[in-house]
Tab-separated table of C-alpha atoms in Angstrom:
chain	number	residue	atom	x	y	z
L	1	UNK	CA	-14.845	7.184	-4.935
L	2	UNK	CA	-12.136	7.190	-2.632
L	3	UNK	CA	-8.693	9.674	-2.554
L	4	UNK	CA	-5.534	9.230	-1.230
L	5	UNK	CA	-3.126	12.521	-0.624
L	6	UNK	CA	0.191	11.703	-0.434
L	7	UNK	CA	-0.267	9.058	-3.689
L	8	UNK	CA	3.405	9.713	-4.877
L	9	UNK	CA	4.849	9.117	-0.557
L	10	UNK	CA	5.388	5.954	0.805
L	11	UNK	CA	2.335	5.573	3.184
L	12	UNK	CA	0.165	6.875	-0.077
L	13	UNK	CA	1.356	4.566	-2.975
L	14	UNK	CA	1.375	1.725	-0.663
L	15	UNK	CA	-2.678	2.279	0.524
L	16	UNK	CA	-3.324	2.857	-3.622
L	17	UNK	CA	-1.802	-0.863	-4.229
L	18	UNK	CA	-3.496	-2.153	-1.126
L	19	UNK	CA	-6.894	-0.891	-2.256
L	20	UNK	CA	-6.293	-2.425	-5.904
L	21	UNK	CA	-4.895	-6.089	-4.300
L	22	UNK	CA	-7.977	-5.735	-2.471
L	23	UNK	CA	-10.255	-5.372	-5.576
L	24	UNK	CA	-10.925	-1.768	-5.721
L	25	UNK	CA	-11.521	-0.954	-9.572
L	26	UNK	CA	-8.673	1.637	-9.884
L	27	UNK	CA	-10.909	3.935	-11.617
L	28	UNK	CA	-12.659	4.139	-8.420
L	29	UNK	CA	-9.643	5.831	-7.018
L	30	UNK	CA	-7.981	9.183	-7.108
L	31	UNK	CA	-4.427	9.680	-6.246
L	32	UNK	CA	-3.214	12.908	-5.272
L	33	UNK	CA	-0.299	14.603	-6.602
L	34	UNK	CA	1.287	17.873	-6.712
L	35	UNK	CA	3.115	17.545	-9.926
L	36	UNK	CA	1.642	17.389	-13.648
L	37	UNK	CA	4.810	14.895	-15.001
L	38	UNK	CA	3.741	12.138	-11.961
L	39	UNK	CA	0.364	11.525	-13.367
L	40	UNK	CA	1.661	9.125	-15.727
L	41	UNK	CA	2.569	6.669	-13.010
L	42	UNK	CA	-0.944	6.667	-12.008
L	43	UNK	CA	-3.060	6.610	-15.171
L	44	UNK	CA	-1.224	3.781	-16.587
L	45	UNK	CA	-2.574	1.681	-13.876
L	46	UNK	CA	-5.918	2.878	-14.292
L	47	UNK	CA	-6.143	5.392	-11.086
L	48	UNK	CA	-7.535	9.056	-11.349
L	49	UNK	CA	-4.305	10.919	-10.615
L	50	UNK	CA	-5.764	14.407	-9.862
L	51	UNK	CA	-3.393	17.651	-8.954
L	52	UNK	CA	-3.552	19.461	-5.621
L	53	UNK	CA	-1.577	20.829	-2.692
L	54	UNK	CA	-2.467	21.250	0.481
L	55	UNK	CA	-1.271	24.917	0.454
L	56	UNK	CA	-4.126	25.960	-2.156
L	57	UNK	CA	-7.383	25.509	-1.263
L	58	UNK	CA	-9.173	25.793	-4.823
L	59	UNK	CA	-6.886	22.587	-5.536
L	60	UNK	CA	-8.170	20.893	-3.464
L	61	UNK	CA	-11.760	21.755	-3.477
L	62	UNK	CA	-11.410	20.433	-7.246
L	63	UNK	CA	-10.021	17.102	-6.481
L	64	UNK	CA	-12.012	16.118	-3.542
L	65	UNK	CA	-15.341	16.262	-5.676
L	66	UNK	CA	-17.049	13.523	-5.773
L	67	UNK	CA	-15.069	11.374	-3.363
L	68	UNK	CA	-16.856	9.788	-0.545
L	69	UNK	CA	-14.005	8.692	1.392
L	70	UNK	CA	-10.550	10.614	1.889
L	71	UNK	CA	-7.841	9.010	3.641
L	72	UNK	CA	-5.309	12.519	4.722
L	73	UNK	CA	-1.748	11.472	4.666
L	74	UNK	CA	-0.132	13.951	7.400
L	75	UNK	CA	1.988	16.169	5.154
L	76	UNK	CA	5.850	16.264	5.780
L	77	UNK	CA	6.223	19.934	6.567
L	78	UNK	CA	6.310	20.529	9.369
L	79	UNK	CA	6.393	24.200	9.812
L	80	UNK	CA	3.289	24.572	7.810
L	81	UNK	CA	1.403	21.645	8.359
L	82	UNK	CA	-1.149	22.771	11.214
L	83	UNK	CA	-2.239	25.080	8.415
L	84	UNK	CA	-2.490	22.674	5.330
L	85	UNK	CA	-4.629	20.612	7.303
L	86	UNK	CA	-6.779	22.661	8.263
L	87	UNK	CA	-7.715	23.924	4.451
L	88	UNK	CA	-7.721	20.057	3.407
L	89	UNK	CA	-10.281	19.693	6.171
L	90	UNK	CA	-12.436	22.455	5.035
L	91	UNK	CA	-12.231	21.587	1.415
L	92	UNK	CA	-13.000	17.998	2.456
L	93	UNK	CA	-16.384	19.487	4.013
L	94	UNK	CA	-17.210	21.913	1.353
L	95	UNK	CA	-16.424	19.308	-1.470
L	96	UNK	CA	-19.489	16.761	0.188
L	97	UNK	CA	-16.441	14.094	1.277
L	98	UNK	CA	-18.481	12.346	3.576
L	99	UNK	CA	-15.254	10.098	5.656
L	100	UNK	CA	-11.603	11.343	6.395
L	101	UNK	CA	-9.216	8.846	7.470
L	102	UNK	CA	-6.072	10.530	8.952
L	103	UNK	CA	-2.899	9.477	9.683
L	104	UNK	CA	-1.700	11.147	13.345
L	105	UNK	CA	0.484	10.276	16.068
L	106	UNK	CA	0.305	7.343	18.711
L	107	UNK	CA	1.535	9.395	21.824
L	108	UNK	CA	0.380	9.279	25.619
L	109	UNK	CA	1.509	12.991	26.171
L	110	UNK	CA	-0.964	15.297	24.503
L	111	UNK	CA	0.407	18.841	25.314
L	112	UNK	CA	3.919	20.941	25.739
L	113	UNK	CA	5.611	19.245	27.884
L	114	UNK	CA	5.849	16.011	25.567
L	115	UNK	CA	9.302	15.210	23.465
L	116	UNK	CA	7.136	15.208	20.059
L	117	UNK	CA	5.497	18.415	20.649
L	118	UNK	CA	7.078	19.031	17.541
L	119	UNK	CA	5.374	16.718	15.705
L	120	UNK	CA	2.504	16.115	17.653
L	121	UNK	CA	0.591	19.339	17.834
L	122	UNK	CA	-0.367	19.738	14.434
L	123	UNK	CA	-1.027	16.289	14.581
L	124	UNK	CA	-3.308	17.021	17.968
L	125	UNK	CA	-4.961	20.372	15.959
L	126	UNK	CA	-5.815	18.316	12.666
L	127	UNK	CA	-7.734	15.920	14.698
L	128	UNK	CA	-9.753	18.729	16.727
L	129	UNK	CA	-10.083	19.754	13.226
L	130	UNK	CA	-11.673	16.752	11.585
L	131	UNK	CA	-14.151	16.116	14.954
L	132	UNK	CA	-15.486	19.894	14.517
L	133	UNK	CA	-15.765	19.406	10.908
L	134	UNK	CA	-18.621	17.037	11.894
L	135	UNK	CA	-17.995	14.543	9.158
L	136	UNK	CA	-17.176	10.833	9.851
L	137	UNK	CA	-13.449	10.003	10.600
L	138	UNK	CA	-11.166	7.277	11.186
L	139	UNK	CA	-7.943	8.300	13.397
L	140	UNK	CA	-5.243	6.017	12.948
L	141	UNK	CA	-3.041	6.513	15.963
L	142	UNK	CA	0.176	5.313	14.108
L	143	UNK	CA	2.877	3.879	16.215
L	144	UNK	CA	6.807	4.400	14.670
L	145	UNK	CA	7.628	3.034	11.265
L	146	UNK	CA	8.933	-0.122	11.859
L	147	UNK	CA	11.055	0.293	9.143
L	148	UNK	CA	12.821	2.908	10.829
L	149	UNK	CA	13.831	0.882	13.511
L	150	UNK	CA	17.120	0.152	11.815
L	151	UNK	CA	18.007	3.692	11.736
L	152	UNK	CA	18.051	3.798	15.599
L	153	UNK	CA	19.610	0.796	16.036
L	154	UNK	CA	22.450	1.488	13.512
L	155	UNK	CA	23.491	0.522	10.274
L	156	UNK	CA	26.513	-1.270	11.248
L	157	UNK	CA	26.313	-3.175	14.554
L	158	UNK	CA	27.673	-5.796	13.947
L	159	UNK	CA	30.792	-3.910	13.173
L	160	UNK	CA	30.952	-1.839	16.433
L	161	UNK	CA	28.373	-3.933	18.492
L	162	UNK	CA	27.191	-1.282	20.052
L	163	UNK	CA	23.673	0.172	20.165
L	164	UNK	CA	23.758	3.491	21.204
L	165	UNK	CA	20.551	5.644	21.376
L	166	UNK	CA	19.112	7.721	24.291
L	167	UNK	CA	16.246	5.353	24.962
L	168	UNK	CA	16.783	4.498	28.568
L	169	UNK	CA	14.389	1.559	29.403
L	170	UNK	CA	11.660	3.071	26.746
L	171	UNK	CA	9.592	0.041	24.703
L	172	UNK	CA	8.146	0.718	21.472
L	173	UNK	CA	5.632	-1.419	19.552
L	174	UNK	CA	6.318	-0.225	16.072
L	175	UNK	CA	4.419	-1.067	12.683
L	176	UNK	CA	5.594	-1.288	9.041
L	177	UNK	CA	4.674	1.013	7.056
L	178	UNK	CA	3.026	-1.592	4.251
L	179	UNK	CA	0.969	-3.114	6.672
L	180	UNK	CA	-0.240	0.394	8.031
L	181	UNK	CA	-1.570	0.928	4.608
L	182	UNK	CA	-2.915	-2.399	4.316
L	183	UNK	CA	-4.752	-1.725	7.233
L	184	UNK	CA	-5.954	2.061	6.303
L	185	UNK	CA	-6.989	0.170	2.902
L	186	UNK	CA	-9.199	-2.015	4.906
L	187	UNK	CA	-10.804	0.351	6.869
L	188	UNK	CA	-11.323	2.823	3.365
L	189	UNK	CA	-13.133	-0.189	1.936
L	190	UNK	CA	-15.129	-1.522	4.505
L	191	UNK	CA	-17.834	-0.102	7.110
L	192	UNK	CA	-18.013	0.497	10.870
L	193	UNK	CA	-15.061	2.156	11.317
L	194	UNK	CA	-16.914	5.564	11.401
L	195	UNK	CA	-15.992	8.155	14.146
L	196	UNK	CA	-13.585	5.935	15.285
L	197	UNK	CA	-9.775	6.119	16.673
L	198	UNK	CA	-7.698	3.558	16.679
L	199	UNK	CA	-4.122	2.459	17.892
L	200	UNK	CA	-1.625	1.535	14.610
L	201	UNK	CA	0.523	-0.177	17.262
L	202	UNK	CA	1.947	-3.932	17.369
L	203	UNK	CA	0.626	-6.664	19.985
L	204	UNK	CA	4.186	-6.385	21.962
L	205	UNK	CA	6.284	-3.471	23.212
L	206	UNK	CA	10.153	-4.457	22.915
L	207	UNK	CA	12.891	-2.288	24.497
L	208	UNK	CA	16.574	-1.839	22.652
L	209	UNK	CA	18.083	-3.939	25.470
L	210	UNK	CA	15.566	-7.002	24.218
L	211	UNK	CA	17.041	-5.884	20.664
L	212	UNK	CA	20.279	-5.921	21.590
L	213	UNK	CA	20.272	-9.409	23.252
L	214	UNK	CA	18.224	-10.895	19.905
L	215	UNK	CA	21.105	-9.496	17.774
L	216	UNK	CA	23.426	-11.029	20.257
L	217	UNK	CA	21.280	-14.327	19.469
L	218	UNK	CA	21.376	-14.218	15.913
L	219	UNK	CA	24.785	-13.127	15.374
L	220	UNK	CA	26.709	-14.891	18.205
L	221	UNK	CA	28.406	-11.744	18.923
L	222	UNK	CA	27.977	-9.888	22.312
L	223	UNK	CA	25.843	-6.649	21.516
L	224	UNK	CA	25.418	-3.933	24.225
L	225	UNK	CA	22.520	-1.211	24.375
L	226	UNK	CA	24.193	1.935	25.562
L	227	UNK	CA	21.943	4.655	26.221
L	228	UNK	CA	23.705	8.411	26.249
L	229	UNK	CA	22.205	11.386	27.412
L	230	UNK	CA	20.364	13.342	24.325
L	231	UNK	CA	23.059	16.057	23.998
L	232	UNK	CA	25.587	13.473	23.622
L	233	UNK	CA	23.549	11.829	21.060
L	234	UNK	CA	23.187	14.801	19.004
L	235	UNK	CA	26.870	15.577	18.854
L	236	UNK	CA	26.815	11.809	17.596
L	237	UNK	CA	24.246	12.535	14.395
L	238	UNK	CA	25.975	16.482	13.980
L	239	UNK	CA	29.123	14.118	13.043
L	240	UNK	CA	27.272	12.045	10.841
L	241	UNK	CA	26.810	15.285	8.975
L	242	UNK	CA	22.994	14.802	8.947
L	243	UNK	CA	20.840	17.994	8.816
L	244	UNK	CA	19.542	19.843	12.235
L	245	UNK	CA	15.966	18.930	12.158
L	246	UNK	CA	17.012	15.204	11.033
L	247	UNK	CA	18.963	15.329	14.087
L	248	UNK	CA	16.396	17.300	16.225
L	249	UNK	CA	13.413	14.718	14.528
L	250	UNK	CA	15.248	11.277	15.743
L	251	UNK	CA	16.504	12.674	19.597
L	252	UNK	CA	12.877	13.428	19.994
L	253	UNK	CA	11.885	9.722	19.155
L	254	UNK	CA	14.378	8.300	21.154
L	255	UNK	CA	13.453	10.424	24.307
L	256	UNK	CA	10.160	9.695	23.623
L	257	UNK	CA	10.681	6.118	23.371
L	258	UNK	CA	12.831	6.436	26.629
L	259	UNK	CA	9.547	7.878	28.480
L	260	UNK	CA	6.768	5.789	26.991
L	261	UNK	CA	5.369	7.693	24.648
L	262	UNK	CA	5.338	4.637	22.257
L	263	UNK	CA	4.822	1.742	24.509
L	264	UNK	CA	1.220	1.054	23.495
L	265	UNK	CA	-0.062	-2.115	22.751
L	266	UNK	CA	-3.294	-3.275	21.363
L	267	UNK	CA	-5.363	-5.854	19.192
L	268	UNK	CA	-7.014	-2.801	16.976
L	269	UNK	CA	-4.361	-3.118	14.349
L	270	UNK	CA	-4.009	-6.774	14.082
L	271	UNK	CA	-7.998	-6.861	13.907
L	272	UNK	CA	-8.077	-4.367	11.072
L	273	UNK	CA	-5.455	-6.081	9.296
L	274	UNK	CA	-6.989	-9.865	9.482
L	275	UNK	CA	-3.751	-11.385	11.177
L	276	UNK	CA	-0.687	-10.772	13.474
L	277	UNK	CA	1.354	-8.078	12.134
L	278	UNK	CA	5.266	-8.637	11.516
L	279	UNK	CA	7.096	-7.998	15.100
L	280	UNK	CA	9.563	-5.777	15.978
L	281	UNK	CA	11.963	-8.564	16.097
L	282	UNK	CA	11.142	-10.073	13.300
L	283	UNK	CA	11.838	-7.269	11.592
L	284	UNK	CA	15.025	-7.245	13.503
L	285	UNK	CA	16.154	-10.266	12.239
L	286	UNK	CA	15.164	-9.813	8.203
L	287	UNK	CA	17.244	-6.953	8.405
L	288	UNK	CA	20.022	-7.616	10.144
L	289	UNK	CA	20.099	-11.284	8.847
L	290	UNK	CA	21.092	-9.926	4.818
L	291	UNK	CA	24.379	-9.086	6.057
């Protein structure tokens, strides 16, 4: 039996319809949800959609039974994550899971002084977690969401063609988000992948001036990468009207990107998936070439 957290997220649902595509009876799933009304969803496809929340343990300890493999979606909160973690850990342990797959962080920095300390030390303490628990894991170093990208690049550059993000000379080698769950459905379905860590990045780092000169390319229009400082860049997003830790979430990307955090590049995902994964440019140009 194998669970997915997360089942109603993006990352979740996705790795559910990946495992089915790739013949997994869906009665030989469980999804996990936190709400009684989304089980529907689930059970008319056939999937075990079970309740539990990583903030109660005895949840949890009830839906992990009988599962042999877990694949832990990194929860979204991230004030209380660290903690949430560690219970699904435990329960995972006490329940007789036998494999976690996890979803963490693709990073080069691994203590205070890096941009997505934020984010990355509960990522950093769930791992310790898992290797201590003594089970069998799978890390999946995930690289950004590809889809994403568009975020940082902007909505509407054609209209002020102007990228403008504090990135400096940074290179990312960012994923989609489908084909990371493609990929964590492989692994969830197949064997020798046990105690194992692996990088969810693409096969070629690309930098927003390389963007900006393929949008230039595509569109015929001149397109130039400015890179502000971060403080500028946040007075930018604070006029967007977006919310302080939305703001707070994307300057740490981009300074990460600008200092190589995310320039990683590897044949690990590409193997697991069974061919090249869509580029960053491609993904560039299916984008930007609807409008």
């Amino acid at each position: 039996m194998i669970l997915v957290t997360g089942a109603n997220g993006h990352f979740g649902r996705a790795t559910i319809h990946a495992l089915i595509n790739k013949g997994t009876a869906p009665q030989n799933i469980k999804a996990l949800i936190r709400k009684a009304e989304d089980k529907a969803y689930w059970e008319n496809q056939g999937v075990n959609a079970v309740l539990g929340d990583y903030n109660d343990y005895d949840s949890l300890i009830s839906a992990f039974g009988g599962v042999s493999k877990l694949l832990l979606v990194s929860s979204n909160d991230l004030q209380n994550r660290t903690t949430q973690q560690y219970k699904a850990v435990r329960a995972a342990k006490e329940a007789g899971v036998q494999h976690i797959v996890y979803t963490s962080l693709q990073r080069k920095t691994e203590d205070s002084s890096s941009p997505l300390w934020a984010v990355a030390d509960s990522h950093l303490n769930t791992e310790k977690f898992i290797l201590e628990s003594g089970l069998n894991y799978t890390i999946l170093k995930n690289n950004l969401y590809l889809d994403l990208l568009p975020a940082f690049v902007g909505e509407h550059v054609f209209d002020n063609n102007t990228i403008y993000v504090p990135a400096g000379d940074g290179k990312i080698s960012a994923v989609l988000r489908s084909e990371m769950a493609e990929a964590a459905a492989q692994i969830l379905i197949s064997e020798g992948h046990e105690n194992k860590m692996y990088d969810f990045v693409n096969d070629q780092s690309v930098s927003y001036k390389d963007i900006a000169e393929f949008l230039s390319k595509i569109s015929g229009k001149s397109i130039q990468y400015i890179s502000p400082s971060s403080e500028e860049y946040m007075v930018i997003l604070t006029g967007f009207g977006l919310p302080k830790e939305m703001i707070h979430i994307f300057t740490a990307f981009a300074v990460a990107q600008a200092q190589g955090e995310l320039d990683k590049t590897s044949s690990d995902f590409a193997t697991i998936l069974g061919r090249k994964p869509t580029s960053v440019l491609q993904h560039i140009e299916t984008v930007y070439s609807r409008g």
